[in-house]
mmCIF file of C-alpha atoms in Angstrom:
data_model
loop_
_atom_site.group_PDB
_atom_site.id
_atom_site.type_symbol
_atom_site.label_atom_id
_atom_site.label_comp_id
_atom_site.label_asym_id
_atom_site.label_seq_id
_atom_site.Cartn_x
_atom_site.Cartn_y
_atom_site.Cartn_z
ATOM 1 C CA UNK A 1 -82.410 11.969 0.046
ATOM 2 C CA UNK A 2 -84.655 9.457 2.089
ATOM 3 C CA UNK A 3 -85.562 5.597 1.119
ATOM 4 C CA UNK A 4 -86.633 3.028 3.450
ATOM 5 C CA UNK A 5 -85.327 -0.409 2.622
ATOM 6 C CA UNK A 6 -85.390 -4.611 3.908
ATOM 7 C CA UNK A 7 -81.857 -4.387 6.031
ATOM 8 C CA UNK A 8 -80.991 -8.496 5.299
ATOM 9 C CA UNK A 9 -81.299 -6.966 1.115
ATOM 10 C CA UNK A 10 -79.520 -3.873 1.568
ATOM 11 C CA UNK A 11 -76.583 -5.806 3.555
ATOM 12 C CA UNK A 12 -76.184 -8.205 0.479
ATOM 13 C CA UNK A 13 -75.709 -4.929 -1.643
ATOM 14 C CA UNK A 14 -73.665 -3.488 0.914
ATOM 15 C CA UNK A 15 -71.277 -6.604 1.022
ATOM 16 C CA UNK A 16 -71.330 -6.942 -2.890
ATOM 17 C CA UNK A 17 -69.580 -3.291 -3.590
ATOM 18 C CA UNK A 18 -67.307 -3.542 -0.140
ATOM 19 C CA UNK A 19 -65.439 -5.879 -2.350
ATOM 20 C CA UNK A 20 -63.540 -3.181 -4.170
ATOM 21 C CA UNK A 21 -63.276 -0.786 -0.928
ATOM 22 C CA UNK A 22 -59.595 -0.889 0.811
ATOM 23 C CA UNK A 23 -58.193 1.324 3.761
ATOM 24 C CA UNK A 24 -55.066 1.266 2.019
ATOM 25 C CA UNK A 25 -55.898 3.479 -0.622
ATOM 26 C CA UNK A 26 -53.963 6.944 -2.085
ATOM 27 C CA UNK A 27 -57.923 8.492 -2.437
ATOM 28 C CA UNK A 28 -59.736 8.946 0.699
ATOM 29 C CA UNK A 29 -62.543 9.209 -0.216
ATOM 30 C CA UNK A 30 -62.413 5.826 -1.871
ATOM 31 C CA UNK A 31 -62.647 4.507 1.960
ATOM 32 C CA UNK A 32 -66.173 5.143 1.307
ATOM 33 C CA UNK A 33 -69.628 3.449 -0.352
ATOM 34 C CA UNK A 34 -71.142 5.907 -2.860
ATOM 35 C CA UNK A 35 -75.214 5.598 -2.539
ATOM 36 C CA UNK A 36 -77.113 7.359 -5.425
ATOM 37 C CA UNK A 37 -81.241 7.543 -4.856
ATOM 38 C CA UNK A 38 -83.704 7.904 -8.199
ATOM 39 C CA UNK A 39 -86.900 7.454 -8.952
ATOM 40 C CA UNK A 40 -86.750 3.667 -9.638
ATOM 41 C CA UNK A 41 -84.084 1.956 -7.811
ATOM 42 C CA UNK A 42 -81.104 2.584 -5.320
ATOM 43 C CA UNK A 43 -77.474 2.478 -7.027
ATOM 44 C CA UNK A 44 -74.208 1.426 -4.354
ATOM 45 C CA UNK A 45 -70.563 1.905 -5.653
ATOM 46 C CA UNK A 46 -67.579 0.834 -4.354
ATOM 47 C CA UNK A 47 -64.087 1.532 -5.865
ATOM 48 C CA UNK A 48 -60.511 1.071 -4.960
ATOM 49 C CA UNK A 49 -59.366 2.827 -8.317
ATOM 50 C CA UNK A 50 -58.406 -1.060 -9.657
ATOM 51 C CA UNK A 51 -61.694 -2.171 -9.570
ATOM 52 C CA UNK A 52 -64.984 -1.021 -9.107
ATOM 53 C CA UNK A 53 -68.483 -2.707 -8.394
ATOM 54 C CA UNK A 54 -72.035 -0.848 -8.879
ATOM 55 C CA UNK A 55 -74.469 -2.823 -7.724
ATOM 56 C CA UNK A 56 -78.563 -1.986 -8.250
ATOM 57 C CA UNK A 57 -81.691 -2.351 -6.145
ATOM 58 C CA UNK A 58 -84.613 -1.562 -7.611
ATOM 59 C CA UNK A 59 -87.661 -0.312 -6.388
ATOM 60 C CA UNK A 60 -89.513 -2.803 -8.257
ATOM 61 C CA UNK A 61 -87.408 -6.218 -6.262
ATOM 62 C CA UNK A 62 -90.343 -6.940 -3.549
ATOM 63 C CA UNK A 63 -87.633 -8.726 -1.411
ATOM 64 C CA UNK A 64 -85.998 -5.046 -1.279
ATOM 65 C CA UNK A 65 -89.141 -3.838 -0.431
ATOM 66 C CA UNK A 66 -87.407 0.157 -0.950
ATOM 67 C CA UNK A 67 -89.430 2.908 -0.737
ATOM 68 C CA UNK A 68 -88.343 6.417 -2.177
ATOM 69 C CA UNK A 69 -89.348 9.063 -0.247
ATOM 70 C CA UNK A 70 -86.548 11.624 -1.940
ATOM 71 C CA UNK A 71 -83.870 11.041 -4.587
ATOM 72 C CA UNK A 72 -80.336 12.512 -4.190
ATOM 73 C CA UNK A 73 -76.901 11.107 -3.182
ATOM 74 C CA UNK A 74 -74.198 11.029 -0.624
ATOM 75 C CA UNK A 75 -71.132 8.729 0.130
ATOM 76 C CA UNK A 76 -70.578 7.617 3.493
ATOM 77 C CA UNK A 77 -67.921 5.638 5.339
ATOM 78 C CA UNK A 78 -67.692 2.330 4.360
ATOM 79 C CA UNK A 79 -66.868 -0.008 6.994
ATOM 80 C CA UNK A 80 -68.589 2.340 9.845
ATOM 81 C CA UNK A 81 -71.499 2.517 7.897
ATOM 82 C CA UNK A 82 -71.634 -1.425 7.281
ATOM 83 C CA UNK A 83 -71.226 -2.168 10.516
ATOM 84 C CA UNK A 84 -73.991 -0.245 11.499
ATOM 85 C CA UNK A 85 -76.754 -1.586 9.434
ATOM 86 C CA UNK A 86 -75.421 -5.232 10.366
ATOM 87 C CA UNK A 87 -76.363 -4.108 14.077
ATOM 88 C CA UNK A 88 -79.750 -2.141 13.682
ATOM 89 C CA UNK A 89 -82.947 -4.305 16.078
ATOM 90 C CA UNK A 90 -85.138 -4.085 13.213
ATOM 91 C CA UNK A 91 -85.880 -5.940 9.702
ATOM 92 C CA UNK A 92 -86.341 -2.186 7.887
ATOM 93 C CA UNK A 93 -84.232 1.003 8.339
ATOM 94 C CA UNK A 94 -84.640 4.288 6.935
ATOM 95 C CA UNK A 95 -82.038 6.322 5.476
ATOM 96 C CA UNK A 96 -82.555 9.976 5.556
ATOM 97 C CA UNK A 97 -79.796 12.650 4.389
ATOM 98 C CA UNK A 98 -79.987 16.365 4.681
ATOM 99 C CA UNK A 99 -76.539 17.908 3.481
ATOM 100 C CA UNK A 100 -73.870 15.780 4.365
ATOM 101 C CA UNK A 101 -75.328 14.610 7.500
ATOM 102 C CA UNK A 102 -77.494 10.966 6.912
ATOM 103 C CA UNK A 103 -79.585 9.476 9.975
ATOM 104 C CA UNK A 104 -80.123 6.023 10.170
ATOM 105 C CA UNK A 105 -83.295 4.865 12.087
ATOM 106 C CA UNK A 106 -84.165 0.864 12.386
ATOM 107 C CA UNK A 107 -86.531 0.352 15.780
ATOM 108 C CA UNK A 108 -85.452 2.247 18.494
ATOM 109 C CA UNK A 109 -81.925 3.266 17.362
ATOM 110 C CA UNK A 110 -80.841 5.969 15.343
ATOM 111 C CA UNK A 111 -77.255 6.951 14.438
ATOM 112 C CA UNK A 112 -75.999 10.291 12.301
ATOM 113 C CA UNK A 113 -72.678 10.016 10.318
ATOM 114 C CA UNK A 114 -70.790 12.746 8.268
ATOM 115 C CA UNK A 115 -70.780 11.753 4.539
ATOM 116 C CA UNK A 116 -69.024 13.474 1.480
ATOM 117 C CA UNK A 117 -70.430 14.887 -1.620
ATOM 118 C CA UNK A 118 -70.968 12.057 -4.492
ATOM 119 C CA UNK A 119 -69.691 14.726 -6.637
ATOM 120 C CA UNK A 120 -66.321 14.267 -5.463
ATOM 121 C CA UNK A 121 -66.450 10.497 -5.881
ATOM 122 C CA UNK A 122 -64.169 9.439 -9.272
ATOM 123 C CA UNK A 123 -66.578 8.622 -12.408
ATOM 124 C CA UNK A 124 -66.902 4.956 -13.212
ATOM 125 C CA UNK A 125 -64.244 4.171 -15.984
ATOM 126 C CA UNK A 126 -65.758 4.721 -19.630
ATOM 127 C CA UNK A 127 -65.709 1.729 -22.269
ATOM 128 C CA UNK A 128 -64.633 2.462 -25.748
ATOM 129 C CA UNK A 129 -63.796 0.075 -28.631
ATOM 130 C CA UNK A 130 -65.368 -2.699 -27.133
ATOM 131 C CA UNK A 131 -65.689 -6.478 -27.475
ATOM 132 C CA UNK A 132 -68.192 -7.964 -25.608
ATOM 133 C CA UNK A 133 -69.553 -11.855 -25.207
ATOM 134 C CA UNK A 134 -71.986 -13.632 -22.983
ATOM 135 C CA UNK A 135 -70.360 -16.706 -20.947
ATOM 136 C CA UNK A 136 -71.562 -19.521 -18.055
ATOM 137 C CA UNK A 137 -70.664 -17.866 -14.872
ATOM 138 C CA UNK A 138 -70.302 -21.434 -14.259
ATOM 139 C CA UNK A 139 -67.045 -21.695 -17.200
ATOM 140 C CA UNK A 140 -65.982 -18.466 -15.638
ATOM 141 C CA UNK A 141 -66.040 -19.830 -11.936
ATOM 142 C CA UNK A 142 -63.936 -22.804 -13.492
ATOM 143 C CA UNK A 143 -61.006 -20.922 -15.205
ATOM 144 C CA UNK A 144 -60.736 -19.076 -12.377
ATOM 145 C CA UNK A 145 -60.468 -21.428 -9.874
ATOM 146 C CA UNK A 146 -57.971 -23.595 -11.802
ATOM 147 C CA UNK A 147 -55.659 -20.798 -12.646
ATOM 148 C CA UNK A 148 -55.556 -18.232 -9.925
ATOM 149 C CA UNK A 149 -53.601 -20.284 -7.460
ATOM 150 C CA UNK A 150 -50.002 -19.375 -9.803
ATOM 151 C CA UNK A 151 -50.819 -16.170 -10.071
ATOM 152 C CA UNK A 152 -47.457 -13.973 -8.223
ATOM 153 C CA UNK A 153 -48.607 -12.013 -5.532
ATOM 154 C CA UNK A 154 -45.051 -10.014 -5.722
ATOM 155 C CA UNK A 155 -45.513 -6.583 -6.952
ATOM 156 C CA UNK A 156 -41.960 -6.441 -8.568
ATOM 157 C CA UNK A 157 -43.495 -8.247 -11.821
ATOM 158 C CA UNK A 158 -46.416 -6.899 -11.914
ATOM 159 C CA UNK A 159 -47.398 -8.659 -14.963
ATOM 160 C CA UNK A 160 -47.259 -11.995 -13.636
ATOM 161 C CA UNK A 161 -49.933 -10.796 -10.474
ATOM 162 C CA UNK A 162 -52.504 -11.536 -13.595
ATOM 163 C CA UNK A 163 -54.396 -13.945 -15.405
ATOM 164 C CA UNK A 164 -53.194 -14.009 -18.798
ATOM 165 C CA UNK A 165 -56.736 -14.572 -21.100
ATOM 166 C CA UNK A 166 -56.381 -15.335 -24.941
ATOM 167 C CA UNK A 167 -60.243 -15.566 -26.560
ATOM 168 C CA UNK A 168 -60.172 -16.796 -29.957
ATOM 169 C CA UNK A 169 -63.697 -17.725 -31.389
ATOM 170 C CA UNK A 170 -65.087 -19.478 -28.619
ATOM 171 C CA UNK A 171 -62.229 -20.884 -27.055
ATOM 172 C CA UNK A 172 -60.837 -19.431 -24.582
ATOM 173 C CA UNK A 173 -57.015 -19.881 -22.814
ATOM 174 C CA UNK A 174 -56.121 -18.876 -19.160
ATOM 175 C CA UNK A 175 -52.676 -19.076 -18.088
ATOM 176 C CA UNK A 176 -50.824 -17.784 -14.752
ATOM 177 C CA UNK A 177 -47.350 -18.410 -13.691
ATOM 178 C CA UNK A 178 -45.150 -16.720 -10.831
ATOM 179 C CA UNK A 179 -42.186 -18.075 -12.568
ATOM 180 C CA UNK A 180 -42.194 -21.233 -9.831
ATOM 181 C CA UNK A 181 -45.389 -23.029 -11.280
ATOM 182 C CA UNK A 182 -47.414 -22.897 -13.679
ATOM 183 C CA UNK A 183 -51.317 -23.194 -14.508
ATOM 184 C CA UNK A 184 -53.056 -23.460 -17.536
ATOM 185 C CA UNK A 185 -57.044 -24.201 -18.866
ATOM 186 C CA UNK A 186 -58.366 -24.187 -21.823
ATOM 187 C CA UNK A 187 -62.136 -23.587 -22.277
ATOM 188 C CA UNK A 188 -64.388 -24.127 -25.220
ATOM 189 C CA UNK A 189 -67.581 -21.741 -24.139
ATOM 190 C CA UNK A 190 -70.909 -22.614 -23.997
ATOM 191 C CA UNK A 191 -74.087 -21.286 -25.028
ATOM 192 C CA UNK A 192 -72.398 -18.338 -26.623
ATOM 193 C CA UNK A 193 -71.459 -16.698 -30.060
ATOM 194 C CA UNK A 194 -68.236 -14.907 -29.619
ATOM 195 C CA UNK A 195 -66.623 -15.470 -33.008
ATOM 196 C CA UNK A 196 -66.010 -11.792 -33.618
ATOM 197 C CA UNK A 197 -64.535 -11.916 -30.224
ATOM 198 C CA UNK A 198 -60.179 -12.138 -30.053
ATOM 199 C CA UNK A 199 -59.123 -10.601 -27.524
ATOM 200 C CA UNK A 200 -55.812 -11.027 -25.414
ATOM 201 C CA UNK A 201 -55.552 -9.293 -21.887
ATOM 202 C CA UNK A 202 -54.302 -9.671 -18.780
ATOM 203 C CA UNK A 203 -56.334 -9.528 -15.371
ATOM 204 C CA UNK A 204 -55.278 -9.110 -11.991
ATOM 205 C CA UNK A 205 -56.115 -12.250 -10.455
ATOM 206 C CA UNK A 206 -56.882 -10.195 -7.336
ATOM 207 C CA UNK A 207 -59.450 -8.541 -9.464
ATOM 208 C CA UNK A 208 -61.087 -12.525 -10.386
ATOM 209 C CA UNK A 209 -60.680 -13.118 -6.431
ATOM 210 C CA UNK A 210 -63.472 -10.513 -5.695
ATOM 211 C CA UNK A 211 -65.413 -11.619 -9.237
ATOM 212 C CA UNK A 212 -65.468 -15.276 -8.408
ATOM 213 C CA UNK A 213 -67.478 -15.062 -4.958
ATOM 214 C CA UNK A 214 -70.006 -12.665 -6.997
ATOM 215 C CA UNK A 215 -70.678 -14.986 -9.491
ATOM 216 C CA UNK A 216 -72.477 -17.685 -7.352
ATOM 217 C CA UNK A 217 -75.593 -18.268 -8.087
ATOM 218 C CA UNK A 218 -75.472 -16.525 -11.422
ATOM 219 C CA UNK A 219 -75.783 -18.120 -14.307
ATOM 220 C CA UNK A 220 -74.740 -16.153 -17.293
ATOM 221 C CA UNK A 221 -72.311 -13.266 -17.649
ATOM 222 C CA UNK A 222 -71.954 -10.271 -19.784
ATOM 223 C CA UNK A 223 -68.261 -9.686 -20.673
ATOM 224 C CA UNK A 224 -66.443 -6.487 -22.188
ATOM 225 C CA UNK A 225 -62.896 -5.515 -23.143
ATOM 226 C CA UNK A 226 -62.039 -2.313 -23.941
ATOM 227 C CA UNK A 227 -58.874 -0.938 -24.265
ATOM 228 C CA UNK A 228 -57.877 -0.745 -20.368
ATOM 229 C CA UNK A 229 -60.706 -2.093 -18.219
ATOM 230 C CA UNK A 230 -62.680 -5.587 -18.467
ATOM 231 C CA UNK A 231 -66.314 -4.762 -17.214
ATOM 232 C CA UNK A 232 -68.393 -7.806 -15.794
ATOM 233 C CA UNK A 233 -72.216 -7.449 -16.400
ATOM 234 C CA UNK A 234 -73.923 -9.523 -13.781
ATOM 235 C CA UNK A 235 -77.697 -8.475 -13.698
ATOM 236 C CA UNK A 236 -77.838 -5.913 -10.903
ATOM 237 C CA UNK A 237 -74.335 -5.908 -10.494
ATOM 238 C CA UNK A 238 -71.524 -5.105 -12.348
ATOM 239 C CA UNK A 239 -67.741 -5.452 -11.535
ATOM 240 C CA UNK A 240 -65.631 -2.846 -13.297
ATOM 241 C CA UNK A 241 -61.452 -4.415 -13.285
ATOM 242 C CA UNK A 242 -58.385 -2.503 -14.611
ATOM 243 C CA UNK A 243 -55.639 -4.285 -16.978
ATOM 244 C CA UNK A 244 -52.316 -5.012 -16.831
ATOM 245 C CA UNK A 245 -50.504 -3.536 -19.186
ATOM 246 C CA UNK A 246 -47.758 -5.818 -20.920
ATOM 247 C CA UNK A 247 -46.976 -8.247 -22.436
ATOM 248 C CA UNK A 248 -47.072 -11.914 -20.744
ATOM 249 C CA UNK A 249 -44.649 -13.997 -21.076
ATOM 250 C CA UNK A 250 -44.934 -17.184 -23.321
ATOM 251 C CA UNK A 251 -45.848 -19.802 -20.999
ATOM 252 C CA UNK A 252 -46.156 -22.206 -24.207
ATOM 253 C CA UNK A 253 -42.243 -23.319 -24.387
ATOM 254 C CA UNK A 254 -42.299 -23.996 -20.628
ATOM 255 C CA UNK A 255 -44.952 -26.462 -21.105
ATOM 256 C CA UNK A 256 -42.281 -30.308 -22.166
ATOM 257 C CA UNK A 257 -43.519 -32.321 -24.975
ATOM 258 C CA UNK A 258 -42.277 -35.467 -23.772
ATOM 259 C CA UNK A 259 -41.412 -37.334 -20.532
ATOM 260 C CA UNK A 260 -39.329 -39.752 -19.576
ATOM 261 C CA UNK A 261 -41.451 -40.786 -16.289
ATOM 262 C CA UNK A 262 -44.684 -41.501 -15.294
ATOM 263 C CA UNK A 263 -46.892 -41.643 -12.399
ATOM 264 C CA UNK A 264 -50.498 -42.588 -12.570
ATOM 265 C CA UNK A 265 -52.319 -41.516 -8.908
ATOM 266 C CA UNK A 266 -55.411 -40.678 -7.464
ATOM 267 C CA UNK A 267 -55.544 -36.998 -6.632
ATOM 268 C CA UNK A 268 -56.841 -37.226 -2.819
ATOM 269 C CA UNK A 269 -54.401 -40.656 -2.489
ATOM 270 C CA UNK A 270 -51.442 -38.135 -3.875
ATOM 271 C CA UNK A 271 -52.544 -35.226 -1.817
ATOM 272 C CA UNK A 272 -53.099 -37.076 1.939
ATOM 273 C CA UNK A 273 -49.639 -38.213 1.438
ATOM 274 C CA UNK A 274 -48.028 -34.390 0.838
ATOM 275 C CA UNK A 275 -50.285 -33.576 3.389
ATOM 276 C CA UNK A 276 -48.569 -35.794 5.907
ATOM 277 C CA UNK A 277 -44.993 -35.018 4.741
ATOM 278 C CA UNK A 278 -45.550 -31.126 4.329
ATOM 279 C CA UNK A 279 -45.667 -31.711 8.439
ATOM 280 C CA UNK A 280 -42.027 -32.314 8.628
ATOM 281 C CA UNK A 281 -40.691 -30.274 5.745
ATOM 282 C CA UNK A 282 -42.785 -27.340 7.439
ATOM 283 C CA UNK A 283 -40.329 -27.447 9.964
ATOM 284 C CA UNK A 284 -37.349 -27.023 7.746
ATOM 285 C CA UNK A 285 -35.693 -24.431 6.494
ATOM 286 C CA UNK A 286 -36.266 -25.578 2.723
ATOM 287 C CA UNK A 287 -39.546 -26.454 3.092
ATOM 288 C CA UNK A 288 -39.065 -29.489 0.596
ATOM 289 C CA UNK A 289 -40.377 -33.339 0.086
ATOM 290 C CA UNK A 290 -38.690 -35.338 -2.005
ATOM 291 C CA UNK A 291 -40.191 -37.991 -4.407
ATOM 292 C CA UNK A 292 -38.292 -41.751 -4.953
ATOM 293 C CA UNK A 293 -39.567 -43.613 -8.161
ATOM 294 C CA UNK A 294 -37.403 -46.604 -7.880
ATOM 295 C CA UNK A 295 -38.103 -50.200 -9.670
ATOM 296 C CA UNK A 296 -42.007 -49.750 -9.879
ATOM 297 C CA UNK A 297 -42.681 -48.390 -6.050
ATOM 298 C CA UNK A 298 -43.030 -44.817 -5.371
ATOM 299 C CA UNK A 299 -41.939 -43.126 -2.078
ATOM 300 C CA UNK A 300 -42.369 -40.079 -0.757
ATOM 301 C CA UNK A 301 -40.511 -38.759 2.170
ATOM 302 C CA UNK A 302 -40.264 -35.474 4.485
ATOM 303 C CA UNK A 303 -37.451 -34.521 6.580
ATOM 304 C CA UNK A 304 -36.665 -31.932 9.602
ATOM 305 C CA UNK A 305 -33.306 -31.835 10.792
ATOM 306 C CA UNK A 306 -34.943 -30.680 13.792
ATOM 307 C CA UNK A 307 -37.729 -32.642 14.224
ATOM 308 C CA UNK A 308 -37.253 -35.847 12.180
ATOM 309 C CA UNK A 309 -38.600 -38.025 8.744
ATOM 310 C CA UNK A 310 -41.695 -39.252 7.407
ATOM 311 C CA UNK A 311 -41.777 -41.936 4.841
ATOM 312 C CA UNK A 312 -44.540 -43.366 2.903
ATOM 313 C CA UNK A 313 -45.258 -45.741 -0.020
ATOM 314 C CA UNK A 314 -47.430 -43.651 -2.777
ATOM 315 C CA UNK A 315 -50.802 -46.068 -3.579
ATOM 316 C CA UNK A 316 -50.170 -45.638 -7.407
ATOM 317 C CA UNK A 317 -52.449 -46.530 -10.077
ATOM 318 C CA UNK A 318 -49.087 -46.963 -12.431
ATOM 319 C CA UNK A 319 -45.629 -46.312 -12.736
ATOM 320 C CA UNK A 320 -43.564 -46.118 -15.837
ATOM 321 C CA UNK A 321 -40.546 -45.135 -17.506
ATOM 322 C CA UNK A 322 -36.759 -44.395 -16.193
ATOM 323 C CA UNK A 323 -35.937 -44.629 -12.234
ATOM 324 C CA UNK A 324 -36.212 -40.839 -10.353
ATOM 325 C CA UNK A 325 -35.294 -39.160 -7.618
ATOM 326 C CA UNK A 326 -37.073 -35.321 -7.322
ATOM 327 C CA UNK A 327 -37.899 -32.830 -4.648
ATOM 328 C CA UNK A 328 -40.542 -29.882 -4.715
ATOM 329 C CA UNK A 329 -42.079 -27.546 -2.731
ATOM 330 C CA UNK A 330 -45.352 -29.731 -1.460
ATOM 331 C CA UNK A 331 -47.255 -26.698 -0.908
ATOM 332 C CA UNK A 332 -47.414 -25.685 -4.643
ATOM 333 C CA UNK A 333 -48.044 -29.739 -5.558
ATOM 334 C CA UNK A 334 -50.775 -29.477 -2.997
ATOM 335 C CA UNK A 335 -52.663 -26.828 -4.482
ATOM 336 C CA UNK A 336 -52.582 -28.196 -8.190
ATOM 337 C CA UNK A 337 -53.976 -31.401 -6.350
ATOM 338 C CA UNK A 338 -56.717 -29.630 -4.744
ATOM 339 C CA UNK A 339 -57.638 -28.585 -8.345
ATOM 340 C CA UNK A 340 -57.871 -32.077 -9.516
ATOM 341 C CA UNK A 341 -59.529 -33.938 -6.338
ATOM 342 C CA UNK A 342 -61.962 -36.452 -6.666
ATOM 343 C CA UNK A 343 -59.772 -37.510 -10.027
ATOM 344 C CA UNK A 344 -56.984 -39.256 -11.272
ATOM 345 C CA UNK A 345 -54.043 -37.602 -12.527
ATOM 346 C CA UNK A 346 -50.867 -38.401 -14.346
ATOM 347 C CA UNK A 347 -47.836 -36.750 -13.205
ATOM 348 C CA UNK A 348 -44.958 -36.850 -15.581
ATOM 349 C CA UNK A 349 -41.256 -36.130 -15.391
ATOM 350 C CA UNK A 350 -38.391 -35.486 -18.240
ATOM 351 C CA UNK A 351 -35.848 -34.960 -15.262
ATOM 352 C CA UNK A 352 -34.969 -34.139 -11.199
ATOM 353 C CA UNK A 353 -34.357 -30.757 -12.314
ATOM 354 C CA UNK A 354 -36.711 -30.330 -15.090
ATOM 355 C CA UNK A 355 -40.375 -28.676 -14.466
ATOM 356 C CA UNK A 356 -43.085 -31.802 -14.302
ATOM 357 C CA UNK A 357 -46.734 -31.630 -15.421
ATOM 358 C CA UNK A 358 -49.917 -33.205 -13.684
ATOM 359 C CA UNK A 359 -52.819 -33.147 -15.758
ATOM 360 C CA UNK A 360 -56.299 -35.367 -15.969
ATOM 361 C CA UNK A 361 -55.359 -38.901 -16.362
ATOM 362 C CA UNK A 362 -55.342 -39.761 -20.080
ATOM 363 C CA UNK A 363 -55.265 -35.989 -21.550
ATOM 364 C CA UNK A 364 -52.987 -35.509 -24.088
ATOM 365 C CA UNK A 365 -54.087 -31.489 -25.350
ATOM 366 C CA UNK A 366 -52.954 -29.728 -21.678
ATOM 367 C CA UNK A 367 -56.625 -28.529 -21.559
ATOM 368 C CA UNK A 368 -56.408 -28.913 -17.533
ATOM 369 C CA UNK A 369 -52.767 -28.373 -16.614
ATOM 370 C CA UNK A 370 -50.735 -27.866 -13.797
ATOM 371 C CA UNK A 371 -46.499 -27.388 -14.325
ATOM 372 C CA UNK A 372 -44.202 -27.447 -11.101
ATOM 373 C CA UNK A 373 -40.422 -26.334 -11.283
ATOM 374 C CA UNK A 374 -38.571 -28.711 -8.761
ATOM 375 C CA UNK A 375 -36.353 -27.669 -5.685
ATOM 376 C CA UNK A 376 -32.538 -28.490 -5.957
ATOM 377 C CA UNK A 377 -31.299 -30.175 -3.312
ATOM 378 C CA UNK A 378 -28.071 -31.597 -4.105
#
């Protein structure tokens, strides 16, 4: 096996599949990149047996600028071999492989590594009964972003480490909770027919961490569901993801209907403020702010037995409804506000010890929604 490629090209490719390789994997061989060499184009894997990403160059990309001297295969040590290529003098390098020995030349420098046979690399998973759709990687980028931040990252439910996806027609549902919050958007997609499409499965959101920086730039994606993998068709790249298996729990009935209190805020106003308090409760134990709504005025106030209190009058666009006194963790508040910044939201209550919603000001159909169980402190 021997190609000559652009080093700045074959880094991108490199970076794209290290997203599924972990040192902390049961499969040692898995610690390495799997590099496949045909007539026409260059093929990189990387796997950590929950996902998988093959990502193509071909020969006829003129930014690549590969040339195939001899096709063949090898898999070589991931992050050693990365970290080489980022540090070769030159713009090209050469790759040659005889056995399971593979030179690198760029310039001046040339390094040999021990590689494995690709024979002994695991087989990409196979696809059957599938349901497949197009989407805007810009829609997907969007559910993602909005939902991922409830996901649980504690293993002891795994189910709730995922991001629960309900496609009906073209509408499509993405919910996430870690029993503490909640986070829910609802999508009508774009540009697509996906009618035959209903599919209900459950993601790692790990898995859409690694998707999400892969989709910039793109701007349509390929989805399909099979029975137990979701596989991502990006052009040159595709991102192979595992499912949960389960069932997820129904978010719907944790979602109130009502409220008995109202807060009408800018987003950035709303977050500065937990911001500033999250500096005193980050020095308690508890880790709590508490919220006053009182006679119109709204105030928010932090507290460290150790340290001391911060007060502050909330800006508020409006304030309705019955007179409340609630505390919650600011750090979950502050990443539902993050979500929303740059718009106004409406945060409503039904009670101190009741979950409370923030949503898009004015949005009635939880489309964009963010749900917050509250800290008792009393």
């Amino acid at each position: 096996m021997q190609f000559t490629i652009n080093r700045s090209a074959f880094i991108k490719a490199l970076n794209d599949v290290s997203r599924a390789i972990s040192s902390r994997t049961t499969i040692p061989i898995l610690t390495n990149i799997k590099l496949v060499l045909n007539d026409e184009e260059l093929v990189l894997t990387g796997s950590n047996a929950d996902i998988s990403i093959e990502t193509t160059v071909p020969q006829s990309d003129t930014s690549a600028q590969l040339i195939i001297t001899t096709p063949g295969g090898i898999t070589l040590p991931a992050t050693f071999f990365i970290n080489i290529v980022k540090r070769l003098p030159d713009d090209a390098m050469t790759l040659n492989v005889e056995g399971l020995r593979a030179t690198i030349t760029s310039g001046a420098s040339s390094f040999t590594i021990n590689g494995q046979d690709v024979q002994n690399y695991p087989q990409l998973p196979e696809m059957d009964d599938v349901q497949s759709l197009s989407v805007s990687a810009a829609q997907l980028v969007d559910i993602i972003s909005q939902t991922k931040i409830s996901a649980s990252t504690q293993e002891s439910r795994p189910i709730l480490t995922g991001i629960h996806l309900q496609l009906t027609g073209n509408s499509v549902k993405a919910v996430t909770t870690d029993s503490h919050r909640l986070s829910q958007r609802i999508v009508q997609l774009t540009g697509t027919d996906a009618n035959n499409v209903d599919a209900n499965v459950i993601i790692p959101a790990k898995s859409f961490n690694e998707l999400q920086a892969l989709l910039e730039g793109q701007d349509r994606v390929e989805i399909k569901f099979s029975t137990n993998q979701a596989v991502f068709d990006l052009g040159h790249t595709t991102f192979y993801s595992r499912l949960l298996e389960g069932n997820y729990p129904e978010t719907d009935r944790l979602i109130p209907t009502e409220s008995t209190t109202q807060i009408t805020i800018e987003a950035s106003s709303l977050l500065g403020a937990i911001d500033r308090a999250s500096l005193l409760s980050h020095e308690s134990r508890n880790n709590v702010v508490q919220l006053s709504l009182k006679a119109g005025r709204a105030v928010l106030t932090g507290t460290s037995q150790e340290v001391g209190q911060v007060t502050e009058k909330l800006n508020a666009n409006s304030i309705e409804g019955e007179d409340l006194d609630i505390s919650f963790n600011p750090d979950y508040v502050r990443d539902a506000l993050r979500i929303f910044n740059g718009k106004r939201v409406d945060v409503k209550f039904t009670s101190n010890l009741r979950p409370f919603t923030l949503t898009p000001e004015g949005e009635t159909d939880n489309k964009q929604l963010q749900l917050i169980t509250p800290v008792r402190t009393f």
